Each structure stands twice: as structure tokens, then as C-alpha cells.
Amino acid sequence: EPDVTIVSGLKDTVVAEGDDVTFRCQVSHENARDVEWKLQDVALQNNEMNEISVERGKIHTLTLRKVTEQDIGTVTFRVGPHTSTA
């Protein structure tokens, strides 16, 4: 299985409280396994507050809905041994 790497990493984002914010990370291969999103070192699941999806097979997206002050912190995307933070 090919080693999946991060082609385009996360970008720091400033957002107003109550708004949605989307983070994108592009990987080198489609159907990447062993992918994880974290906020402040807490693993995120796909639910009504966090939308996790994959666009065009290689672009992994995380949308945080109606962010609050408690959502301030580091967002981390990990695929295998590679990580990107914002």
C-alpha cells in the first residue's frame, strides 16, 4: 500500500463566534486510511457539530459548526505518521 502524504496542509483561520469554519487538507492518494481529526488533542467524530468528509477522494475536510470560545485551539489532521496543524 502506498505511503499517503500530506500535499496541502491546514491553514490558520480566524472566525467569529457562532459562525462555521472549514479546514481542508489534501493528501497524495485517494481512499486514505488511518485518518484522524483532532481539536485540542481530542479526537473528533462526525456529528451535528463536526462535519468530516472527503471531496474528490483526496481533500479531507472538517467543518466546525457554530463555533464558541471553547473551540479555540489547535486543529490537527493526521494521516498515518504525517500531521498538519492550524
CSV table of C-alpha atoms in Angstrom, one decimal:
chain,number,residue,atom,x,y,z
A,1,GLU,CA,0.0,0.0,0.0
A,2,PRO,CA,1.5,3.4,-1.0
A,3,ASP,CA,2.6,5.8,1.7
A,4,VAL,CA,0.0,8.6,1.9
A,5,THR,CA,1.5,12.0,2.5
A,6,ILE,CA,0.0,15.5,3.0
A,7,VAL,CA,0.2,17.5,-0.2
A,8,SER,CA,-1.5,20.7,1.1
A,9,GLY,CA,-1.7,21.3,4.8
A,10,LEU,CA,-4.2,23.2,7.1
A,11,LYS,CA,-4.3,27.0,7.2
A,12,ASP,CA,-4.7,29.1,10.3
A,13,THR,CA,-8.2,30.6,10.4
A,14,VAL,CA,-9.9,33.3,12.4
A,15,VAL,CA,-13.7,33.0,12.7
A,16,ALA,CA,-16.4,34.9,14.6
A,17,GLU,CA,-18.2,33.2,17.4
A,18,GLY,CA,-21.4,31.5,16.2
A,19,ASP,CA,-20.0,31.0,12.6
A,20,ASP,CA,-19.0,27.8,10.9
A,21,VAL,CA,-15.4,27.2,9.9
A,22,THR,CA,-14.0,24.7,7.5
A,23,PHE,CA,-10.4,23.2,7.4
A,24,ARG,CA,-9.1,21.4,4.3
A,25,CYS,CA,-6.1,19.1,3.9
A,26,GLN,CA,-5.1,17.4,0.7
A,27,VAL,CA,-3.4,14.0,0.7
A,28,SER,CA,-1.4,12.3,-2.0
A,29,HIS,CA,-3.7,9.2,-2.6
A,30,GLU,CA,-7.4,8.5,-2.7
A,31,ASN,CA,-9.1,6.3,-0.1
A,32,ALA,CA,-6.6,7.1,2.6
A,33,ARG,CA,-7.0,5.0,5.7
A,34,ASP,CA,-5.8,5.8,9.2
A,35,VAL,CA,-7.1,9.4,9.1
A,36,GLU,CA,-7.9,11.4,12.2
A,37,TRP,CA,-9.0,15.0,13.0
A,38,LYS,CA,-8.4,16.5,16.4
A,39,LEU,CA,-9.3,19.7,18.2
A,40,GLN,CA,-7.1,20.5,21.2
A,41,ASP,CA,-5.8,16.9,21.2
A,42,VAL,CA,-9.4,15.5,21.4
A,43,ALA,CA,-10.4,13.1,18.5
A,44,LEU,CA,-13.4,14.4,16.6
A,45,GLN,CA,-16.3,12.3,15.3
A,46,ASN,CA,-18.7,13.1,12.5
A,47,ASN,CA,-21.8,14.5,14.3
A,48,GLU,CA,-24.1,17.5,14.3
A,49,MET,CA,-21.3,19.8,15.5
A,50,ASN,CA,-18.4,18.4,13.4
A,51,GLU,CA,-18.8,17.5,9.7
A,52,ILE,CA,-16.0,15.3,8.5
A,53,SER,CA,-15.9,14.5,4.8
A,54,VAL,CA,-13.7,13.8,1.7
A,55,GLU,CA,-14.0,15.8,-1.5
A,56,ARG,CA,-12.8,14.3,-4.8
A,57,GLY,CA,-11.1,11.4,-3.0
A,58,LYS,CA,-8.1,13.4,-1.7
A,59,ILE,CA,-9.3,16.5,0.0
A,60,HIS,CA,-10.3,15.8,3.6
A,61,THR,CA,-12.5,18.5,5.2
A,62,LEU,CA,-13.6,19.3,8.7
A,63,THR,CA,-16.4,21.8,9.3
A,64,LEU,CA,-16.9,23.0,12.9
A,65,ARG,CA,-20.5,24.3,13.2
A,66,LYS,CA,-21.4,27.4,15.3
A,67,VAL,CA,-18.0,27.7,17.0
A,68,THR,CA,-17.8,29.0,20.5
A,69,GLU,CA,-14.9,30.4,22.6
A,70,GLN,CA,-14.4,26.8,23.9
A,71,ASP,CA,-13.4,25.8,20.3
A,72,ILE,CA,-10.3,28.0,20.3
A,73,GLY,CA,-7.2,25.8,19.9
A,74,THR,CA,-5.2,23.7,17.6
A,75,VAL,CA,-6.9,21.6,14.9
A,76,THR,CA,-4.8,18.6,13.8
A,77,PHE,CA,-5.2,16.4,10.8
A,78,ARG,CA,-3.3,13.1,10.8
A,79,VAL,CA,-2.8,10.5,8.1
A,80,GLY,CA,-0.6,7.7,9.1
A,81,PRO,CA,2.6,9.2,10.5
A,82,HIS,CA,2.0,12.6,8.9
A,83,THR,CA,0.3,15.6,10.6
A,84,SER,CA,-0.7,19.1,9.8
A,85,THR,CA,-1.9,21.7,12.4
A,86,ALA,CA,-3.6,25.1,12.3
